[in-house]
CSV table of C-alpha atoms in Angstrom, one decimal:
chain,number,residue,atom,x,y,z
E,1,UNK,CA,-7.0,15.2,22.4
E,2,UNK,CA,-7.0,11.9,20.3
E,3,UNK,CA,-4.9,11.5,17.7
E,4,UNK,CA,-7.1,12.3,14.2
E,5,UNK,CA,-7.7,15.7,16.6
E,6,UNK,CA,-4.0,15.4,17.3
E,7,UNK,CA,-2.8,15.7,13.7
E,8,UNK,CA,-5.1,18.1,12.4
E,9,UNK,CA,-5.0,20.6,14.9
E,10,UNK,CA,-1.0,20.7,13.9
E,11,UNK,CA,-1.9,21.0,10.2
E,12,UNK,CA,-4.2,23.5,10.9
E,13,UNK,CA,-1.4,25.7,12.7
E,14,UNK,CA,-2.1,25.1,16.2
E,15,UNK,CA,0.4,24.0,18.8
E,16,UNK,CA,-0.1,20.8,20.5
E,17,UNK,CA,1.6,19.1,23.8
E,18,UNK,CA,2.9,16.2,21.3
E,19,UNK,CA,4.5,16.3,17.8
E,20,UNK,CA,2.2,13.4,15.9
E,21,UNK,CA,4.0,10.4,14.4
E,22,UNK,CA,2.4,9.5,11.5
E,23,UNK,CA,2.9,8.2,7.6
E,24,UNK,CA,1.5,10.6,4.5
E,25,UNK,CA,3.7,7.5,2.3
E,26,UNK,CA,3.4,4.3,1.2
E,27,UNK,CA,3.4,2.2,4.6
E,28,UNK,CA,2.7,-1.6,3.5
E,29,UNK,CA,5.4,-4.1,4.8
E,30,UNK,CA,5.8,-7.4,4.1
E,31,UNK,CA,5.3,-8.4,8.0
E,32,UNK,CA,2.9,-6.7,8.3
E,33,UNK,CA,1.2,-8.4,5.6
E,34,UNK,CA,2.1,-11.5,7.2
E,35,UNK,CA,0.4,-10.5,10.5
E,36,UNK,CA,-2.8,-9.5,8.9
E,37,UNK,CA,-3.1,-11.6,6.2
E,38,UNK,CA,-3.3,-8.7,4.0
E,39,UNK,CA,-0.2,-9.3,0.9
E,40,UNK,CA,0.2,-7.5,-2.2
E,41,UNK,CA,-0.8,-7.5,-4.6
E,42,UNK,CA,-4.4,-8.6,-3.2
E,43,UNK,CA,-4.2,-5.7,-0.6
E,44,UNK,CA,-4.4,-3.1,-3.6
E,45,UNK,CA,-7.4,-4.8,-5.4
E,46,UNK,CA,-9.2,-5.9,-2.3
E,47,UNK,CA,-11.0,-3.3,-0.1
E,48,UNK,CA,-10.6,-5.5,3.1
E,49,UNK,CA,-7.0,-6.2,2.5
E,50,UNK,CA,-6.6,-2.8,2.0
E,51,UNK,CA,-8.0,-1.2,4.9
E,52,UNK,CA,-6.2,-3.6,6.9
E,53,UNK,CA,-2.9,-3.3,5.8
E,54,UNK,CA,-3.5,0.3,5.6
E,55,UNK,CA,-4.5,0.0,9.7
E,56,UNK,CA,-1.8,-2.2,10.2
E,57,UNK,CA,1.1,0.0,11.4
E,58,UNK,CA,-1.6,1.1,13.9
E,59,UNK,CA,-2.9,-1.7,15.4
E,60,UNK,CA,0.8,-3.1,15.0
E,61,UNK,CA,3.8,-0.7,15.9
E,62,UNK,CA,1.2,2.7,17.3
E,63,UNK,CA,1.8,4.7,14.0
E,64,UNK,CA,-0.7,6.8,14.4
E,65,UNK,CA,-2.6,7.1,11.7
E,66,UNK,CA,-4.1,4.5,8.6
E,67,UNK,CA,-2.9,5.6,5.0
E,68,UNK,CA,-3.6,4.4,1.5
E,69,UNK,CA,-3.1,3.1,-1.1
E,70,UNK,CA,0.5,1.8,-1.3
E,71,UNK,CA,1.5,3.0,-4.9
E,72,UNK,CA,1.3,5.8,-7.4
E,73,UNK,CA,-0.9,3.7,-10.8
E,74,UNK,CA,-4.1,4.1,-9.3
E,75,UNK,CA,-5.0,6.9,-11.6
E,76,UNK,CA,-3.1,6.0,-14.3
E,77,UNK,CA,-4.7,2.1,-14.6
E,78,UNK,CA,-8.6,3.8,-14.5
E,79,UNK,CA,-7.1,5.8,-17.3
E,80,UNK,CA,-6.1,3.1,-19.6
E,81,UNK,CA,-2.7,2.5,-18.8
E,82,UNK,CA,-1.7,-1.4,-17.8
E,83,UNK,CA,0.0,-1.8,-14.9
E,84,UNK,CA,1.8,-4.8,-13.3
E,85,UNK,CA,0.7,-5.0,-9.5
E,86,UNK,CA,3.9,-6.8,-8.7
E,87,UNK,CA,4.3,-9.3,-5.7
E,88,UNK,CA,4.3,-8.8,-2.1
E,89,UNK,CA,7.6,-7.5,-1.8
E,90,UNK,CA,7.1,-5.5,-5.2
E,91,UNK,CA,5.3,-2.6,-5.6
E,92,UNK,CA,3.1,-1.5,-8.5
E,93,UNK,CA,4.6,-0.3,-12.0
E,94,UNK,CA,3.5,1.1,-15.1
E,95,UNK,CA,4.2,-1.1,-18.2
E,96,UNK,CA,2.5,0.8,-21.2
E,97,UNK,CA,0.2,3.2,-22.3
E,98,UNK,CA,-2.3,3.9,-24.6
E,99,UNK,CA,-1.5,7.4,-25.1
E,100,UNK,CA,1.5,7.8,-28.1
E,101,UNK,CA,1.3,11.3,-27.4
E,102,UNK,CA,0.5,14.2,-24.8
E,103,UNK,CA,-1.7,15.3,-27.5
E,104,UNK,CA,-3.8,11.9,-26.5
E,105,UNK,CA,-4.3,12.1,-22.8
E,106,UNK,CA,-8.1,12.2,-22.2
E,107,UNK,CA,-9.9,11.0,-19.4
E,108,UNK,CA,-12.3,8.0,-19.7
E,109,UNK,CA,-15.9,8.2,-19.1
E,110,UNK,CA,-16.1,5.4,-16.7
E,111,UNK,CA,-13.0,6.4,-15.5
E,112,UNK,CA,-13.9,6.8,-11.8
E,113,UNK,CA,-15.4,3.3,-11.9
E,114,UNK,CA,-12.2,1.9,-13.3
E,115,UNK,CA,-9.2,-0.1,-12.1
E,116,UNK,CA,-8.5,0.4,-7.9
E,117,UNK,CA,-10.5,3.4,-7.4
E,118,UNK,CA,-13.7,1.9,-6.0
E,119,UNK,CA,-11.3,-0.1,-4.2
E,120,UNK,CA,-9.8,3.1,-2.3
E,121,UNK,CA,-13.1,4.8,-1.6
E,122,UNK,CA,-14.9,1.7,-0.2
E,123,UNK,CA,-11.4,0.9,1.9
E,124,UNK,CA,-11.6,4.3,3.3
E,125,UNK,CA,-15.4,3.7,3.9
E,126,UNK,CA,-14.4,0.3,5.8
E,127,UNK,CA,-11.7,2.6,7.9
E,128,UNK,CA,-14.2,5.2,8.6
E,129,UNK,CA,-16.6,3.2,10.2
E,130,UNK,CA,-13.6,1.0,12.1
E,131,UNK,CA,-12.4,4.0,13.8
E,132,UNK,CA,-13.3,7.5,15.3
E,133,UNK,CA,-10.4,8.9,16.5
E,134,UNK,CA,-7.7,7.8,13.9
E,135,UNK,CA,-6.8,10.0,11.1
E,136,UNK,CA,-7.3,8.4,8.0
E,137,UNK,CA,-4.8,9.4,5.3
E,138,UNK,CA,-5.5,9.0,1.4
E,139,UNK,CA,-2.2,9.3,-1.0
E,140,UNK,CA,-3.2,10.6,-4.5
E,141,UNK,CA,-0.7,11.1,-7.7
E,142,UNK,CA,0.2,14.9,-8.6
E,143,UNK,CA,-0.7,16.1,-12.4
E,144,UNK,CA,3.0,15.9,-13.4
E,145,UNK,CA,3.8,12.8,-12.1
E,146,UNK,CA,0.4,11.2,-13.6
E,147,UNK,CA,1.4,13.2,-17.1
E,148,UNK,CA,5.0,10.9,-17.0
E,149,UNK,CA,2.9,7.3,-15.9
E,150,UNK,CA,1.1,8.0,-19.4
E,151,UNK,CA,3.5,9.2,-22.0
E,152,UNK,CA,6.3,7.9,-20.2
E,153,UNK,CA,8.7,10.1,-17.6
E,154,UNK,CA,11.3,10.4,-20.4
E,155,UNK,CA,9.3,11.4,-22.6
E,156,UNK,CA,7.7,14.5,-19.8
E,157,UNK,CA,11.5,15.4,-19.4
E,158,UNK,CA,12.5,15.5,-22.9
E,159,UNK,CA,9.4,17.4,-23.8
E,160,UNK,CA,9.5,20.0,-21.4
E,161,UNK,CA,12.5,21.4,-23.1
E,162,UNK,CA,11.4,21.0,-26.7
E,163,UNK,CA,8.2,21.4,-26.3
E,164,UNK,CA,6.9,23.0,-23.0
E,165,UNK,CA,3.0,24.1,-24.6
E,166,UNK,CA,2.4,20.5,-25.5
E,167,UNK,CA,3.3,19.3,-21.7
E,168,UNK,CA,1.5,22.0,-20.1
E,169,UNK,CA,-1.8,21.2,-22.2
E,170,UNK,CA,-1.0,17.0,-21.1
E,171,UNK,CA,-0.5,18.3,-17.1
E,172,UNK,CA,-4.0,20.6,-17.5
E,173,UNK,CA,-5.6,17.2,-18.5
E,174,UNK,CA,-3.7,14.8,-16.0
E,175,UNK,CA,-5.2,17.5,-13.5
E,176,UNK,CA,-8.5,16.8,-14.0
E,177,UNK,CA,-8.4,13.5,-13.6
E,178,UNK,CA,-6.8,14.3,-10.6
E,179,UNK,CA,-9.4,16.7,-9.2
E,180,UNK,CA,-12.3,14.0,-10.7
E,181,UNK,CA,-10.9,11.9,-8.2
E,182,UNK,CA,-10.2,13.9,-5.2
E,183,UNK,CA,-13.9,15.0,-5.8
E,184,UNK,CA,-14.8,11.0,-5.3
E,185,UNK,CA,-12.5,10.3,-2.4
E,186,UNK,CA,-14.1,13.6,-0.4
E,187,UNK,CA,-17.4,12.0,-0.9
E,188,UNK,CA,-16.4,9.4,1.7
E,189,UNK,CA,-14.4,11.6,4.0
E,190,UNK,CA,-10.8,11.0,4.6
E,191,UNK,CA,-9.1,13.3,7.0
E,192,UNK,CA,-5.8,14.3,4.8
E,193,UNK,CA,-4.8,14.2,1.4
E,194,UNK,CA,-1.9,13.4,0.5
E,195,UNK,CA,-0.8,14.5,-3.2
E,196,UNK,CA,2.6,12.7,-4.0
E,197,UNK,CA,4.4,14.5,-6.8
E,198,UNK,CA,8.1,12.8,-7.5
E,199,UNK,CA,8.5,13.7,-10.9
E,200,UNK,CA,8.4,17.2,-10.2
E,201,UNK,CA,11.6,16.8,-8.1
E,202,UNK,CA,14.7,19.2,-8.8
E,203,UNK,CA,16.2,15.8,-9.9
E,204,UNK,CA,14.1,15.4,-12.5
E,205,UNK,CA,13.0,18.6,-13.7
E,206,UNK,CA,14.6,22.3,-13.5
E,207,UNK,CA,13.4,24.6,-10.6
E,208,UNK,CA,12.4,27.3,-13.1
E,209,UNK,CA,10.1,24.3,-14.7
E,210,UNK,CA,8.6,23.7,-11.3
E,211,UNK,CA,7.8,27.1,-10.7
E,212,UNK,CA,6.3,27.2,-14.5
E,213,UNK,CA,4.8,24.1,-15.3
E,214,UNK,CA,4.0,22.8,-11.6
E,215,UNK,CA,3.2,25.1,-9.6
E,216,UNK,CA,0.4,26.2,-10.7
E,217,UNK,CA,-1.1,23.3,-11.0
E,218,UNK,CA,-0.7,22.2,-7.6
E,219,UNK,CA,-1.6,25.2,-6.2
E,220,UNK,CA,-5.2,24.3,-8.0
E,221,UNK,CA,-5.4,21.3,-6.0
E,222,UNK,CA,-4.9,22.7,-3.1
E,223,UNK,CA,-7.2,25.1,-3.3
E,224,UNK,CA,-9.5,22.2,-4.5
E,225,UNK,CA,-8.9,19.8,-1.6
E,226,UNK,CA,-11.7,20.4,1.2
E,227,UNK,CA,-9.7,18.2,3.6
E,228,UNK,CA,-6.3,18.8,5.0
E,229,UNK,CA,-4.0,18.4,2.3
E,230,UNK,CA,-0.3,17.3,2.1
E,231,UNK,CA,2.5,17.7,-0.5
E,232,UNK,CA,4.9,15.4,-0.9
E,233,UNK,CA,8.2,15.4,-3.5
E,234,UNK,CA,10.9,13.6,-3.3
E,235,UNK,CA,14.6,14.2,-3.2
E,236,UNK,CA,16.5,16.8,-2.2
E,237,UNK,CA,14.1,19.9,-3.0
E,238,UNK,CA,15.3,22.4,-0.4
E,239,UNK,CA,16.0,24.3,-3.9
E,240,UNK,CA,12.1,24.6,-4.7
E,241,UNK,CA,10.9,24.8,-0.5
E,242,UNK,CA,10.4,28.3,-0.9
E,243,UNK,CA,8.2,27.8,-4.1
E,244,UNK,CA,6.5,24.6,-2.4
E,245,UNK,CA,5.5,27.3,0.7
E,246,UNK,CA,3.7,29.5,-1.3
E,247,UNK,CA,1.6,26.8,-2.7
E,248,UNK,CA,-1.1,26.5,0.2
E,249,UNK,CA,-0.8,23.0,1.7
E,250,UNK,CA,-1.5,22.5,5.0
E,251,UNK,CA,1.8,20.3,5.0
E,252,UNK,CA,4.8,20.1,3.2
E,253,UNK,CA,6.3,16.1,3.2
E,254,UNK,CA,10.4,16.2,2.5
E,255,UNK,CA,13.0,13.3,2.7
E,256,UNK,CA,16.5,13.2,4.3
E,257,UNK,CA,18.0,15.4,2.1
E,258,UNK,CA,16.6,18.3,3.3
E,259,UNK,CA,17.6,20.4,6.0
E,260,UNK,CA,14.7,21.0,8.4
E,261,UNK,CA,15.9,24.2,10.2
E,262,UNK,CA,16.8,25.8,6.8
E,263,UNK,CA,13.0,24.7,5.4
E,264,UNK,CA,11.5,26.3,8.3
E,265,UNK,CA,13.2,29.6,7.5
E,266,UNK,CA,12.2,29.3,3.7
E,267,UNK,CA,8.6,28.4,5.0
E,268,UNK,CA,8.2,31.1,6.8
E,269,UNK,CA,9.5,33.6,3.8
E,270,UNK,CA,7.0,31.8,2.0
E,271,UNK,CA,4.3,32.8,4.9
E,272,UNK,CA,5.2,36.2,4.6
E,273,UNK,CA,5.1,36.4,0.5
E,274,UNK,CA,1.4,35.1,0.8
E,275,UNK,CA,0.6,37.5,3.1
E,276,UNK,CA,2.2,40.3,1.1
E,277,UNK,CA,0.1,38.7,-2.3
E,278,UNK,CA,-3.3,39.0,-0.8
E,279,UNK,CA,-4.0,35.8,-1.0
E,280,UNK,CA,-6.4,34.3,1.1
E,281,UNK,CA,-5.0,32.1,3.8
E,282,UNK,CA,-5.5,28.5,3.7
E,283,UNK,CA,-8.2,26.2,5.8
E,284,UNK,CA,-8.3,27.6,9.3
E,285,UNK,CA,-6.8,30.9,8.3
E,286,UNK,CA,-4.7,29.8,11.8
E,287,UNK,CA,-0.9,29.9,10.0
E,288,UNK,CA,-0.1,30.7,6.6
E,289,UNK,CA,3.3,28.7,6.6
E,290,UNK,CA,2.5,24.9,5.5
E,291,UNK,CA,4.2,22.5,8.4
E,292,UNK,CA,7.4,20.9,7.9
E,293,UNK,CA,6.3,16.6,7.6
E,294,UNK,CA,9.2,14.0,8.3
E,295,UNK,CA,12.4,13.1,7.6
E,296,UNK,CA,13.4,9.8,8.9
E,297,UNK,CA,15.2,8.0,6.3
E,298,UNK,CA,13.2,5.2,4.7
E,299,UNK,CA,16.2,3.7,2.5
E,300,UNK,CA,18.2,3.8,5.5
E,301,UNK,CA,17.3,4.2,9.2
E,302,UNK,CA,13.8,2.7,9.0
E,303,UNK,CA,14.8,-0.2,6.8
E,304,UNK,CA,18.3,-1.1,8.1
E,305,UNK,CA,19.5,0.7,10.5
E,306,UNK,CA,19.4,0.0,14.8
E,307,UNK,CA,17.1,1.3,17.7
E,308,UNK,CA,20.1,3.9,18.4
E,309,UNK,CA,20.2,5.1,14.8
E,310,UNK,CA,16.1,5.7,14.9
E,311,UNK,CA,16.4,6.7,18.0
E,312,UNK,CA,19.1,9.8,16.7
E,313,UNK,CA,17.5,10.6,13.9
E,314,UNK,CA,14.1,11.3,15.4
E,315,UNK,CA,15.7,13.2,17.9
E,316,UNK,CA,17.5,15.4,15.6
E,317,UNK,CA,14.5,15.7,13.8
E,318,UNK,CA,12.2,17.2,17.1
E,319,UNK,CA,15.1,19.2,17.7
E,320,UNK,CA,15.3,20.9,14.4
E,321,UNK,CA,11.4,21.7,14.7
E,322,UNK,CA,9.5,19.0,13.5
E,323,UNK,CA,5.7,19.5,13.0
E,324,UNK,CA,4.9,15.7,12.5
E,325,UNK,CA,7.2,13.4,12.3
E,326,UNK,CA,6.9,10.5,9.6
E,327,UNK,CA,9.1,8.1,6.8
E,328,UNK,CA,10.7,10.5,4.8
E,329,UNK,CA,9.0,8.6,1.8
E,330,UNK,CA,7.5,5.3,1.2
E,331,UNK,CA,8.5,2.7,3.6
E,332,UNK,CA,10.3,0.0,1.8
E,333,UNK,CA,8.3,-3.0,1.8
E,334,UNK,CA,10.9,-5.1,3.6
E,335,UNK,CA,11.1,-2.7,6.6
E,336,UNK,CA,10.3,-4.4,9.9
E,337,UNK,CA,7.9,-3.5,12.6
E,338,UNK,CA,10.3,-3.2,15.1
E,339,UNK,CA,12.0,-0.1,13.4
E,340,UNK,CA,8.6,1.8,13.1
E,341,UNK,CA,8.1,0.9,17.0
E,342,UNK,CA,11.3,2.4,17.5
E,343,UNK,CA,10.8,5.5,15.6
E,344,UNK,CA,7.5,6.0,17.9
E,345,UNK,CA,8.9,4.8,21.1
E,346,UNK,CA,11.9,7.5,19.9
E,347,UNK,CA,9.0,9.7,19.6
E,348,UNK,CA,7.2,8.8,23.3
E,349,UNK,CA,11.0,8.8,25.3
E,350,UNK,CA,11.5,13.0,23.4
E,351,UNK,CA,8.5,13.8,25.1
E,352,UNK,CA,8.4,11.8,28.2
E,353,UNK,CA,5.4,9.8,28.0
């Protein structure tokens, strides 16, 4: 079994002789880019750069997979907003928008041939063609979190308790423009997509908000996606697991915070509660219960910590059940090689190969 076979036969709910080590985050670091000649911010504008850099952790360290792009404005830049691609050290960040209002939010007519999105689907093209057996993985921004990029993530919180019709009309909008350009990115066949939704972490909104606002939304992407599909929030959310289950991703990405044993069990309620619903099952119709994606620490073991602290952390991770282990989030861009070789090398030593 190769690894792009590897990975998706986990994610469709089948068992496999070894848990895949992948990245569903951001995964550009700055040595990398020195290796490979592939810096930001050139590497998100460039579709050569890109695909490298996205490759890089492969060809590098044995991560085994290639993933773009390496920020969150993608969307939000074809939709008007300006954007500051930072530096190589820097990542991407929204300066302004055109949109005073959620009222405002409409999607451009040229909008899928705006900003970095040809970018992305001729960078996947370049992978595709590259390499047969490596799963390619393509991060897009969730409805909520694209609603905050364009009238500001203050102004999402604040709204959503004073005026919670006016948000979910902004999110119904921001979802279009998400499924617009799933829709383009499935043209040119990426294996997993990734949706990455932080603003719709218990840190930033209320639970009960998630579950209202969200949701629902999310669980219309997934039912759009045609590939396998990921969802990815950060922080601690073990409080919204049980609603993230019952959502219908193939995978469910979760940082640190989050207990991986207890998320199994709340997974697996999930399972049952879809069964009980009558929903249909998702892709595969193999296992109704989304697999568990992560959790070793990107702000701390990955970035600074030693070989025995990788080393510890992965191991407590396969122990607690694991279905693919990855960054808990997006790598920070001054991680080294060396700590990503160790994480797989953790990974090799679990399973004796």
């Amino acid at each position: 079994m190769n690894l792009k076979e590897n990975l998706l036969s986990v994610l469709s709910g089948n068992e496999v002789d070894i848990t895949p080590v992948v990245s569903v985050t951001q995964l550009g670091v700055v040595e990398a880019m020195e290796k490979t000649d592939a810096f930001w911010p050139e590497a998100h504008k460039d579709p050569e750069k890109m695909a490298n850099l996205g490759s890089s952790l492969y060809e590098l360290a044995g991560l085994e997979c290639a993933r773009m792009p390496f920020c969150l404005t993608v969307e939000a830049e074809a939709m008007g907003v300006k954007v500051d691609l930072g530096g190589k050290d820097k990542p991407p960040q929204v300066l302004n928008s055109p949109f005073s209002s959620a009222d405002d939010i409409a999607i451009p007519d040229d909008y899928l041939d705006s900003g970095r999105i040809p970018t992305v689907i001729e960078a996947i093209e370049i992978l595709k063609e590259k390499y047969d057996d490596l799963p390619i993985i393509v991060g897009i921004t969730g409805p909520v979190t694209l609603t905050g990029h364009l009238i500001g993530v203050e102004n999402l919180v604040r709204l959503l308790k004073t005026d919670p019709d006016e948000i979910e009309d902004a999110v119904e909008n921001s979802l279009d423009a998400c499924m617009d350009y799933i829709e383009a990115i499935s043209e040119v066949g990426p294996d997993v997509i990734c949706v990455a939704e932080p603003t719709a972490s218990p840190e930033l909104i209320d639970p009960l908000q998630f579950k209202s606002i969200a949701k629902p939304r999310l669980e219309d992407l997934a039912g759009f996606i045609n590939e396998k599909n990921v969802l990815h929030i950060c922080g601690s959310t073990q409080d919204i697991i049980h609603d993230m289950a019952s959502i219908g991703y193939d995978g469910i990405s979760i940082e640190e915070k989050v207990d991986i044993t207890k998320a199994k069990e709340d997974l697996g309620k999930g399972a049952v509660n879809l069964k009980a619903g009558g929903k249909c099952l998702p892709k595969g119709g193999v296992n109704p219960s989304s697999k568990i994606i992560g959790n070793i620490s990107t702000s701390q073991t990955l970035f600074t910590g030693s070989a025995d602290d990788i080393k510890s952390d992965v191991k407590n991770a396969l122990d607690a059940g694991v279905d693919v282990l990855a960054p808990s989030c997006g790598l920070a861009p001054l991680s080294s090689i060396d700590n990503i070789k160790a994480m797989i090398e953790a990974r090799n030593e679990y399973f004796n190969i």
